[in-house]
Amino acid sequence: MPEKFTSKSKYYRAFYNEMLRYWPNVTASEAREYAREYTSAEFGHSGFDWSEEAAREMARSYVADFGETSK
């Protein structure tokens, strides 16, 4: 399966925007840090899906694993 990529800024923005749906008070800086910790890989590292959809999916998984939604 070919690896999927978007730009670094689009990837982290997609993660942040998805996080906002569940945690409206999260900052962009916090979301970026959560994404980095959750993947434990540098952006663009081989073997990961770096698409915007993958970022949104990862944000949903992060919320499910680490906290309640505010909805």
mmCIF file of C-alpha atoms in Angstrom:
data_model
loop_
_atom_site.group_PDB
_atom_site.id
_atom_site.type_symbol
_atom_site.label_atom_id
_atom_site.label_comp_id
_atom_site.label_asym_id
_atom_site.label_seq_id
_atom_site.Cartn_x
_atom_site.Cartn_y
_atom_site.Cartn_z
ATOM 1 C CA MET A 1 0.000 0.000 0.000
ATOM 2 C CA PRO A 2 1.483 3.369 -0.956
ATOM 3 C CA GLU A 3 2.051 5.882 1.797
ATOM 4 C CA LYS A 4 -0.187 8.934 1.806
ATOM 5 C CA PHE A 5 1.126 12.416 2.493
ATOM 6 C CA THR A 6 -0.185 15.914 2.882
ATOM 7 C CA SER A 7 1.793 18.911 4.043
ATOM 8 C CA LYS A 8 2.877 19.070 7.657
ATOM 9 C CA SER A 9 0.729 22.130 8.348
ATOM 10 C CA LYS A 10 -2.374 20.561 6.769
ATOM 11 C CA TYR A 11 -1.851 17.361 8.734
ATOM 12 C CA TYR A 12 -1.607 19.116 12.095
ATOM 13 C CA ARG A 13 -4.455 21.504 11.208
ATOM 14 C CA ALA A 14 -6.717 18.530 10.401
ATOM 15 C CA PHE A 15 -5.810 16.922 13.740
ATOM 16 C CA TYR A 16 -6.473 20.201 15.582
ATOM 17 C CA ASN A 17 -9.803 20.862 13.864
ATOM 18 C CA GLU A 18 -11.011 17.363 14.699
ATOM 19 C CA MET A 19 -9.898 17.766 18.319
ATOM 20 C CA LEU A 20 -11.939 20.980 18.526
ATOM 21 C CA ARG A 21 -15.098 18.994 17.818
ATOM 22 C CA TYR A 22 -14.617 17.118 21.091
ATOM 23 C CA TRP A 23 -12.452 19.446 23.179
ATOM 24 C CA PRO A 24 -13.377 23.029 22.198
ATOM 25 C CA ASN A 25 -10.804 24.569 24.538
ATOM 26 C CA VAL A 26 -7.761 22.780 23.118
ATOM 27 C CA THR A 27 -5.159 25.087 21.598
ATOM 28 C CA ALA A 28 -3.374 24.474 18.331
ATOM 29 C CA SER A 29 -0.091 24.059 20.232
ATOM 30 C CA GLU A 30 -1.603 21.471 22.571
ATOM 31 C CA ALA A 31 -3.130 19.549 19.675
ATOM 32 C CA ARG A 32 0.175 19.468 17.814
ATOM 33 C CA GLU A 33 1.937 18.148 20.916
ATOM 34 C CA TYR A 34 -0.763 15.491 21.436
ATOM 35 C CA ALA A 35 -0.368 14.380 17.824
ATOM 36 C CA ARG A 36 3.413 14.124 18.158
ATOM 37 C CA GLU A 37 3.180 12.151 21.395
ATOM 38 C CA TYR A 38 0.494 9.831 20.050
ATOM 39 C CA THR A 39 2.379 8.841 16.905
ATOM 40 C CA SER A 40 5.806 8.867 18.562
ATOM 41 C CA ALA A 41 7.229 9.544 15.099
ATOM 42 C CA GLU A 42 8.512 12.579 13.259
ATOM 43 C CA PHE A 43 6.201 13.863 10.545
ATOM 44 C CA GLY A 44 6.896 12.087 7.276
ATOM 45 C CA HIS A 45 8.469 9.026 8.891
ATOM 46 C CA SER A 46 8.102 5.955 6.706
ATOM 47 C CA GLY A 47 5.338 3.498 7.502
ATOM 48 C CA PHE A 48 2.707 6.028 8.570
ATOM 49 C CA ASP A 49 -0.301 7.489 6.782
ATOM 50 C CA TRP A 50 0.259 11.249 6.863
ATOM 51 C CA SER A 51 -2.992 12.200 5.137
ATOM 52 C CA GLU A 52 -5.525 14.666 6.530
ATOM 53 C CA GLU A 53 -8.065 11.859 6.981
ATOM 54 C CA ALA A 54 -5.520 9.883 9.012
ATOM 55 C CA ALA A 55 -4.968 12.960 11.198
ATOM 56 C CA ARG A 56 -8.713 13.270 11.846
ATOM 57 C CA GLU A 57 -8.962 9.563 12.606
ATOM 58 C CA MET A 58 -6.016 9.775 14.983
ATOM 59 C CA ALA A 59 -7.601 12.739 16.801
ATOM 60 C CA ARG A 60 -10.773 10.697 17.372
ATOM 61 C CA SER A 61 -8.688 7.799 18.680
ATOM 62 C CA TYR A 62 -6.746 10.129 20.959
ATOM 63 C CA VAL A 63 -9.948 11.512 22.478
ATOM 64 C CA ALA A 64 -11.336 7.991 22.932
ATOM 65 C CA ASP A 65 -8.133 6.849 24.648
ATOM 66 C CA PHE A 66 -7.400 9.860 26.849
ATOM 67 C CA GLY A 67 -10.547 11.638 27.829
ATOM 68 C CA GLU A 68 -14.187 12.354 27.680
ATOM 69 C CA THR A 69 -15.670 14.533 25.022
ATOM 70 C CA SER A 70 -17.265 17.782 26.071
ATOM 71 C CA LYS A 71 -20.351 17.076 23.950
#
